[in-house]
Amino acid sequence: MANRKARPDKPDRMCYLSAPRPPDRSAAMNSITITRPDDMHLHLRDGAELASVIGASARCFARGIVMPNLMPPVTTVPQALAYRERILRCAPPAARFVPLMTLYLTDTTAPLEIRRARDSGLVFGVKLYPAGATTHSDSGVTDISRTHAVMEALAVTGLPLLVHGEVTDANVDIFDREAVFIDRVLAPLLQRFPSLRVVFEHVTTHEAVEFVRTAPANVAATITPQHLLYNRNALFHGGLRPHYYCLPVLKAEAHRRALLEAACSGSPKFFLGTDSAPHERATKESACGCAGCFSAPAAIELYAQAFDQAGALNRLDDFAARHGAAFYGLPRNTETITLDRQEWTVPAQLPFAAGAIVPLAAGETCQWKMMNS
Ligand code: DOR
Ligand code: ZN
């Protein structure tokens, strides 16, 4: 078999993965105006890194559910409020970006902290990272049974549990870890606490889509742009491509299609969460590269591309701006943004603290461009 040589200087256009447009598609839309969207799953980091990336999210999104996996993690309400202040100090004032804070669940989180979080009015969820599942998850939960008192408090307060849904069992194939998590952890948890409000974050498999679709209304899911646009081939296309590596890892094409269908279905259970997760270039282009795709610089455009490929641009507003706000009990944003069908090239890299960062889809041609940013 011919060994295709990697051409990192000449990235492929992303359309090598694109689904063909439906044949019955009426006159192509060349512009779309939607409610200003919210990013319901976002990593902003801290310090100089935060200052480098906040503008990319604030240019487009009105609000963001901010992940707590800093080092050390954000485990208490005072820590979350202090982090919120740091974000607000860094955000471009004109953007009026609103960070929606979360707490990092550990084996020792006290139920009282959940009540404090609810009473703060500024904490919107509690994040479950199985210990060792992903970036900065070392302080995560080692055994779900240790969190039962906290789950009870979450069920009572109505504060959502935000779930990184992968088992960490090394004997489970990495592509199966999400499906196994449903059977071993999530389904039993919801059986025990049926009223628990759950956001199954960054779903990547048709098993997760089916689980959420058939669950009661208190269970919803976020979907990332990378899992809508790429399948696992993107990780190995002409060579090893670390900037397409995130956790949960990209899956096979059948899973991508199931996600696209769910996102475009109009179901209020599925909404936008980019999981934009910045890592400095060298830490990704390494013998043991970090997981995470920095999607913020082109996020809404990439979602528009995915919805356009599915012939479902008319559903983008629901997915990006309505379903997430409704699940979190937030008012819908009143401003709008406009995207035009206009080709542009996603930058090869951007400044990041003292170094550089490679965004998702770097060097690829995007068909949609946000105009009022
Ligand atoms: O790819 C990922 N990166 N998945 C996560 O769950 C965490 C994130 C990060 O913080 O970099
Ligand atoms: Zn994440």
Short mmCIF file of C-alpha atoms and ligand atoms in Angstrom, two decimals:
data_model
loop_
_atom_site.label_atom_id
_atom_site.label_comp_id
_atom_site.label_asym_id
_atom_site.label_seq_id
_atom_site.Cartn_x
_atom_site.Cartn_y
_atom_site.Cartn_z
CA MET A 1 0.00 0.00 0.00
CA ALA A 2 1.29 3.43 -0.87
CA ASN A 3 2.45 5.35 2.13
CA ARG A 4 0.97 8.82 1.74
CA LYS A 5 3.35 11.45 2.94
CA ALA A 6 2.03 13.94 5.45
CA ARG A 7 1.83 17.51 4.16
CA PRO A 8 1.46 19.62 7.30
CA ASP A 9 2.17 22.72 5.20
CA LYS A 10 -0.76 21.90 2.91
CA PRO A 11 -3.71 20.92 5.03
CA ASP A 12 -6.63 19.33 3.22
CA ARG A 13 -9.85 21.22 2.85
CA MET A 14 -12.31 20.03 5.41
CA CYS A 15 -14.82 19.17 2.70
CA TYR A 16 -13.11 15.79 2.20
CA LEU A 17 -15.36 14.73 5.05
CA SER A 18 -18.40 16.69 4.08
CA ALA A 19 -21.74 15.09 3.52
CA PRO A 20 -23.22 15.94 0.11
CA ARG A 21 -25.95 18.55 0.15
CA PRO A 22 -29.43 17.05 -0.02
CA PRO A 23 -30.60 16.98 -3.66
CA ASP A 24 -33.91 18.70 -2.93
CA ARG A 25 -32.21 21.68 -1.33
CA SER A 26 -33.90 24.86 -2.49
CA ALA A 27 -32.04 28.00 -3.50
CA ALA A 28 -28.84 28.13 -1.45
CA MET A 29 -29.00 30.51 1.47
CA ASN A 30 -26.16 32.99 1.32
CA SER A 31 -26.73 34.68 4.63
CA ILE A 32 -28.27 33.68 7.92
CA THR A 33 -29.11 35.75 10.98
CA ILE A 34 -29.52 33.94 14.27
CA THR A 35 -29.95 34.85 17.91
CA ARG A 36 -26.55 35.54 19.50
CA PRO A 37 -25.54 32.03 20.62
CA ASP A 38 -24.23 30.68 23.93
CA ASP A 39 -21.37 28.23 24.35
CA MET A 40 -22.54 25.71 26.91
CA HIS A 41 -19.11 24.03 27.32
CA LEU A 42 -15.98 26.13 27.25
CA HIS A 43 -12.42 26.00 28.60
CA LEU A 44 -10.94 29.46 29.15
CA ARG A 45 -7.86 28.57 31.28
CA ASP A 46 -6.34 31.33 33.41
CA GLY A 47 -3.78 34.15 33.49
CA ALA A 48 -2.03 34.95 30.20
CA GLU A 49 -3.73 31.99 28.47
CA LEU A 50 -7.16 33.28 29.47
CA ALA A 51 -6.23 36.73 28.15
CA SER A 52 -5.18 35.17 24.81
CA VAL A 53 -8.36 33.18 24.19
CA ILE A 54 -11.29 35.05 25.76
CA GLY A 55 -11.73 37.38 22.77
CA ALA A 56 -12.28 34.47 20.38
CA SER A 57 -15.32 33.31 22.37
CA ALA A 58 -16.60 36.78 23.29
CA ARG A 59 -16.65 37.90 19.62
CA CYS A 60 -19.57 35.55 19.06
CA PHE A 61 -21.02 33.99 22.19
CA ALA A 62 -23.05 35.97 24.71
CA ARG A 63 -22.47 33.51 27.54
CA GLY A 64 -20.31 30.49 28.24
CA ILE A 65 -20.51 27.61 30.70
CA VAL A 66 -16.91 27.78 31.91
CA MET A 67 -15.20 24.52 32.79
CA PRO A 68 -13.49 24.31 36.20
CA ASN A 69 -10.49 22.09 35.32
CA LEU A 70 -7.80 24.63 36.19
CA MET A 71 -4.68 23.57 38.06
CA PRO A 72 -5.65 23.46 40.91
CA PRO A 73 -9.32 22.87 40.06
CA VAL A 74 -12.19 25.21 40.94
CA THR A 75 -13.83 23.20 43.72
CA THR A 76 -15.49 25.86 45.91
CA VAL A 77 -17.90 28.74 45.37
CA PRO A 78 -15.38 31.43 46.46
CA GLN A 79 -12.88 30.00 43.94
CA ALA A 80 -15.51 30.07 41.20
CA LEU A 81 -16.44 33.68 41.99
CA ALA A 82 -12.78 34.76 42.00
CA TYR A 83 -12.24 32.99 38.65
CA ARG A 84 -15.34 34.75 37.31
CA GLU A 85 -13.83 38.12 38.26
CA ARG A 86 -10.58 37.25 36.47
CA ILE A 87 -12.52 36.31 33.34
CA LEU A 88 -14.53 39.53 33.43
CA ARG A 89 -11.35 41.58 33.83
CA CYS A 90 -9.88 39.94 30.69
CA ALA A 91 -12.97 40.02 28.49
CA PRO A 92 -13.25 42.81 25.91
CA PRO A 93 -15.70 45.24 27.61
CA ALA A 94 -17.70 45.90 24.44
CA ALA A 95 -18.54 42.20 24.11
CA ARG A 96 -20.37 42.02 27.46
CA PHE A 97 -19.51 38.31 27.67
CA VAL A 98 -21.11 36.59 30.66
CA PRO A 99 -19.22 33.65 32.21
CA LEU A 100 -21.48 31.02 33.76
CA MET A 101 -19.39 29.29 36.40
CA THR A 102 -19.12 25.62 37.37
CA LEU A 103 -17.58 23.60 40.20
CA TYR A 104 -15.25 20.62 39.86
CA LEU A 105 -16.61 17.56 41.64
CA THR A 106 -14.18 15.55 43.77
CA ASP A 107 -14.56 12.54 46.05
CA THR A 108 -14.78 14.94 48.97
CA THR A 109 -17.12 17.67 47.69
CA ALA A 110 -19.60 18.46 50.47
CA PRO A 111 -23.36 18.65 49.81
CA LEU A 112 -23.25 22.05 51.54
CA GLU A 113 -21.07 23.34 48.67
CA ILE A 114 -23.84 22.44 46.24
CA ARG A 115 -26.36 24.50 48.22
CA ARG A 116 -23.87 27.38 48.35
CA ALA A 117 -23.42 27.10 44.59
CA ARG A 118 -27.15 27.27 43.99
CA ASP A 119 -27.53 30.21 46.41
CA SER A 120 -24.71 32.14 44.70
CA GLY A 121 -26.82 32.52 41.56
CA LEU A 122 -23.54 32.56 39.62
CA VAL A 123 -22.70 28.85 39.53
CA PHE A 124 -24.67 26.92 36.93
CA GLY A 125 -23.39 23.37 37.11
CA VAL A 126 -21.08 20.85 38.75
CA LYS A 127 -18.65 18.98 36.54
CA LEU A 128 -18.00 15.27 36.91
CA TYR A 129 -14.62 14.20 35.60
CA PRO A 130 -13.89 10.53 36.23
CA ALA A 131 -10.35 10.66 37.70
CA GLY A 132 -7.80 10.19 34.93
CA ALA A 133 -10.31 10.49 32.06
CA THR A 134 -8.89 13.63 30.47
CA THR A 135 -6.85 16.84 30.83
CA HIS A 136 -6.56 18.01 34.46
CA SER A 137 -8.86 15.28 35.78
CA ASP A 138 -6.47 13.93 38.43
CA SER A 139 -8.61 15.39 41.22
CA GLY A 140 -11.77 13.93 39.71
CA VAL A 141 -14.08 11.26 41.05
CA THR A 142 -12.50 7.86 41.67
CA ASP A 143 -15.76 6.05 42.46
CA ILE A 144 -19.20 7.44 41.72
CA SER A 145 -20.65 5.93 44.91
CA ARG A 146 -18.53 8.43 46.87
CA THR A 147 -20.61 11.26 45.40
CA HIS A 148 -24.09 10.00 46.26
CA ALA A 149 -24.72 12.62 48.96
CA VAL A 150 -23.73 15.33 46.47
CA MET A 151 -25.97 13.81 43.79
CA GLU A 152 -28.84 13.99 46.26
CA ALA A 153 -28.09 17.69 46.83
CA LEU A 154 -27.92 18.29 43.07
CA ALA A 155 -31.25 16.55 42.56
CA VAL A 156 -32.84 18.66 45.31
CA THR A 157 -31.37 22.01 44.20
CA GLY A 158 -31.87 21.35 40.48
CA LEU A 159 -28.29 22.37 39.72
CA PRO A 160 -27.18 20.39 36.65
CA LEU A 161 -24.50 17.69 36.75
CA LEU A 162 -22.20 18.14 33.75
CA VAL A 163 -20.73 14.81 32.80
CA HIS A 164 -17.51 13.83 31.07
CA GLY A 165 -18.89 10.45 30.07
CA GLU A 166 -15.98 8.06 29.67
CA VAL A 167 -14.83 5.15 31.80
CA THR A 168 -11.13 5.11 32.63
CA ASP A 169 -10.78 1.32 32.68
CA ALA A 170 -7.63 0.61 30.67
CA ASN A 171 -9.16 -2.68 29.52
CA VAL A 172 -11.91 -0.84 27.67
CA ASP A 173 -11.06 0.18 24.11
CA ILE A 174 -10.76 3.97 23.88
CA PHE A 175 -13.47 4.10 21.21
CA ASP A 176 -15.90 2.26 23.51
CA ARG A 177 -15.34 4.24 26.69
CA GLU A 178 -18.36 6.49 26.24
CA ALA A 179 -20.80 3.65 25.51
CA VAL A 180 -19.47 1.65 28.46
CA PHE A 181 -19.81 4.70 30.71
CA ILE A 182 -23.52 4.82 29.93
CA ASP A 183 -24.02 1.21 31.06
CA ARG A 184 -21.71 1.24 34.04
CA VAL A 185 -22.17 4.74 35.44
CA LEU A 186 -24.75 7.05 33.90
CA ALA A 187 -27.76 4.77 33.56
CA PRO A 188 -27.42 3.40 37.14
CA LEU A 189 -26.88 6.96 38.45
CA LEU A 190 -30.08 8.19 36.82
CA GLN A 191 -31.93 5.14 38.07
CA ARG A 192 -30.89 6.06 41.59
CA PHE A 193 -31.51 9.81 41.15
CA PRO A 194 -34.18 10.04 38.43
CA SER A 195 -34.72 13.79 38.82
CA LEU A 196 -31.01 14.63 38.51
CA ARG A 197 -30.53 17.23 35.78
CA VAL A 198 -27.72 15.99 33.56
CA VAL A 199 -25.83 17.45 30.65
CA PHE A 200 -24.02 14.60 28.91
CA GLU A 201 -21.15 16.71 27.59
CA HIS A 202 -19.59 16.43 24.14
CA VAL A 203 -21.42 13.27 23.10
CA THR A 204 -19.56 11.36 20.40
CA THR A 205 -21.46 8.13 19.76
CA HIS A 206 -24.84 6.98 18.49
CA GLU A 207 -25.21 5.14 21.83
CA ALA A 208 -25.00 8.47 23.68
CA VAL A 209 -27.42 10.11 21.25
CA GLU A 210 -29.90 7.29 21.76
CA PHE A 211 -29.49 7.39 25.52
CA VAL A 212 -30.19 11.13 25.67
CA ARG A 213 -32.98 11.02 23.09
CA THR A 214 -34.91 8.37 24.99
CA ALA A 215 -34.22 9.78 28.48
CA PRO A 216 -36.66 12.13 30.23
CA ALA A 217 -36.43 15.90 29.72
CA ASN A 218 -33.96 16.35 32.61
CA VAL A 219 -31.20 14.76 30.47
CA ALA A 220 -29.61 16.77 27.66
CA ALA A 221 -26.32 16.81 25.72
CA THR A 222 -23.82 19.17 24.15
CA ILE A 223 -22.16 18.51 20.79
CA THR A 224 -18.84 19.98 19.61
CA PRO A 225 -18.02 21.27 16.12
CA GLN A 226 -15.23 18.73 15.67
CA HIS A 227 -17.51 15.77 16.37
CA LEU A 228 -20.04 17.11 13.83
CA LEU A 229 -17.49 17.74 11.08
CA TYR A 230 -14.84 15.08 11.41
CA ASN A 231 -14.61 11.37 11.94
CA ARG A 232 -11.58 9.53 13.35
CA ASN A 233 -9.90 9.43 9.95
CA ALA A 234 -9.09 13.11 10.50
CA LEU A 235 -6.63 12.07 13.21
CA PHE A 236 -4.58 10.07 10.73
CA HIS A 237 -5.18 11.84 7.43
CA GLY A 238 -1.82 11.68 5.65
CA GLY A 239 0.00 11.53 8.98
CA LEU A 240 -0.65 11.99 12.68
CA ARG A 241 -2.64 15.18 13.31
CA PRO A 242 -2.55 16.18 16.97
CA HIS A 243 -4.73 19.25 16.53
CA TYR A 244 -7.73 16.99 15.87
CA TYR A 245 -7.13 15.06 19.08
CA CYS A 246 -9.54 15.64 21.91
CA LEU A 247 -11.32 13.52 24.50
CA PRO A 248 -13.65 11.84 23.95
CA VAL A 249 -11.71 11.05 20.78
CA LEU A 250 -13.29 11.42 17.31
CA LYS A 251 -15.29 8.33 16.36
CA ALA A 252 -16.25 6.46 13.18
CA GLU A 253 -18.38 8.02 10.44
CA ALA A 254 -21.62 6.32 11.54
CA HIS A 255 -21.31 8.06 14.90
CA ARG A 256 -20.64 11.43 13.29
CA ARG A 257 -23.80 11.04 11.25
CA ALA A 258 -25.83 10.19 14.34
CA LEU A 259 -24.54 13.35 16.03
CA LEU A 260 -25.32 15.51 13.01
CA GLU A 261 -28.82 14.10 12.86
CA ALA A 262 -29.35 14.78 16.56
CA ALA A 263 -28.01 18.34 16.34
CA CYS A 264 -30.22 19.11 13.33
CA SER A 265 -33.28 17.25 14.66
CA GLY A 266 -34.80 20.23 16.45
CA SER A 267 -34.86 18.25 19.71
CA PRO A 268 -34.36 20.62 22.67
CA LYS A 269 -32.14 17.96 24.28
CA PHE A 270 -29.17 18.75 22.04
CA PHE A 271 -27.35 22.06 22.10
CA LEU A 272 -24.11 23.83 21.34
CA GLY A 273 -21.07 23.31 23.54
CA THR A 274 -17.78 23.80 21.73
CA ASP A 275 -15.46 22.22 24.32
CA SER A 276 -12.97 24.73 22.94
CA ALA A 277 -9.88 23.60 24.87
CA PRO A 278 -6.72 25.61 24.19
CA HIS A 279 -3.27 24.05 24.52
CA GLU A 280 0.00 25.64 23.50
CA ARG A 281 1.27 24.32 20.17
CA ALA A 282 4.31 22.49 21.57
CA THR A 283 2.24 20.64 24.17
CA LYS A 284 0.09 19.16 21.40
CA GLU A 285 2.89 18.51 18.91
CA SER A 286 4.67 16.27 21.36
CA ALA A 287 5.44 12.60 22.03
CA CYS A 288 2.52 12.64 24.48
CA GLY A 289 0.30 15.41 23.18
CA CYS A 290 -2.52 17.01 25.18
CA ALA A 291 -6.16 16.39 24.38
CA GLY A 292 -8.22 19.37 23.29
CA CYS A 293 -9.21 21.30 20.16
CA PHE A 294 -9.14 25.11 20.24
CA SER A 295 -12.28 25.74 18.22
CA ALA A 296 -13.30 29.20 19.45
CA PRO A 297 -11.77 31.24 16.57
CA ALA A 298 -14.04 29.53 14.02
CA ALA A 299 -16.65 27.82 16.20
CA ILE A 300 -19.93 29.27 14.99
CA GLU A 301 -18.70 29.18 11.41
CA LEU A 302 -17.85 25.48 11.70
CA TYR A 303 -21.25 24.71 13.20
CA ALA A 304 -22.86 26.64 10.32
CA GLN A 305 -20.85 24.55 7.89
CA ALA A 306 -22.03 21.31 9.49
CA PHE A 307 -25.67 22.40 9.51
CA ASP A 308 -25.39 23.63 5.91
CA GLN A 309 -23.98 20.28 4.81
CA ALA A 310 -26.98 18.63 6.43
CA GLY A 311 -29.38 21.05 4.69
CA ALA A 312 -30.51 22.23 8.12
CA LEU A 313 -29.32 25.83 8.48
CA ASN A 314 -32.83 26.71 9.60
CA ARG A 315 -32.18 24.65 12.77
CA LEU A 316 -28.93 26.40 13.73
CA ASP A 317 -30.67 29.06 15.80
CA ASP A 318 -32.45 26.46 17.96
CA PHE A 319 -29.28 24.45 18.53
CA ALA A 320 -26.94 27.39 19.09
CA ALA A 321 -29.08 29.90 20.94
CA ARG A 322 -32.32 28.46 22.28
CA HIS A 323 -32.07 24.90 23.55
CA GLY A 324 -29.11 25.47 25.85
CA ALA A 325 -30.57 28.62 27.40
CA ALA A 326 -33.89 26.82 27.93
CA PHE A 327 -32.21 23.85 29.64
CA TYR A 328 -30.28 26.13 31.98
CA GLY A 329 -33.37 28.28 32.65
CA LEU A 330 -31.73 31.39 31.18
CA PRO A 331 -33.44 34.11 29.14
CA ARG A 332 -32.82 33.92 25.43
CA ASN A 333 -30.30 36.48 24.15
CA THR A 334 -31.89 39.44 22.42
CA GLU A 335 -29.07 40.38 20.02
CA THR A 336 -28.43 38.64 16.73
CA ILE A 337 -25.40 37.67 14.68
CA THR A 338 -25.18 37.28 10.92
CA LEU A 339 -23.20 34.69 9.03
CA ASP A 340 -22.53 35.08 5.31
CA ARG A 341 -21.56 32.39 2.86
CA GLN A 342 -18.03 33.63 2.30
CA GLU A 343 -14.88 31.57 2.01
CA TRP A 344 -12.06 32.28 4.42
CA THR A 345 -9.08 30.37 5.67
CA VAL A 346 -8.83 29.51 9.34
CA PRO A 347 -5.46 30.89 10.57
CA ALA A 348 -2.55 28.44 10.73
CA GLN A 349 -1.77 29.64 14.24
CA LEU A 350 -2.51 32.41 16.71
CA PRO A 351 -0.64 33.98 19.65
CA PHE A 352 -1.15 32.16 22.96
CA ALA A 353 0.42 33.51 26.17
CA ALA A 354 4.17 33.58 25.37
CA GLY A 355 3.81 31.04 22.55
CA ALA A 356 1.42 30.00 19.79
CA ILE A 357 -1.71 27.92 19.37
CA VAL A 358 -3.12 26.05 16.39
CA PRO A 359 -6.90 26.39 16.11
CA LEU A 360 -9.26 23.64 15.00
CA ALA A 361 -9.43 23.48 11.18
CA ALA A 362 -6.21 25.53 10.85
CA GLY A 363 -5.46 26.21 7.20
CA GLU A 364 -8.81 24.77 6.09
CA THR A 365 -11.33 26.71 4.05
CA CYS A 366 -14.49 27.61 5.90
CA GLN A 367 -17.57 28.43 3.84
CA TRP A 368 -19.26 30.69 6.42
CA LYS A 369 -18.06 33.87 8.06
CA MET A 370 -19.56 35.77 10.95
CA MET A 371 -20.01 39.37 9.81
CA ASN A 372 -20.70 41.51 12.87
CA SER A 373 -17.65 40.63 14.98
O1 DOR B 1 -10.08 17.13 24.84
C1 DOR B 1 -10.37 17.58 25.94
N1 DOR B 1 -9.73 18.65 26.45
N2 DOR B 1 -11.32 16.98 26.65
C2 DOR B 1 -11.57 17.33 27.91
O2 DOR B 1 -12.43 16.74 28.50
C3 DOR B 1 -10.77 18.37 28.58
C4 DOR B 1 -10.20 19.30 27.61
C5 DOR B 1 -9.12 20.21 28.20
O3 DOR B 1 -9.34 20.76 29.28
O4 DOR B 1 -8.10 20.39 27.55
ZN ZN B 2 -14.37 20.06 28.09
#
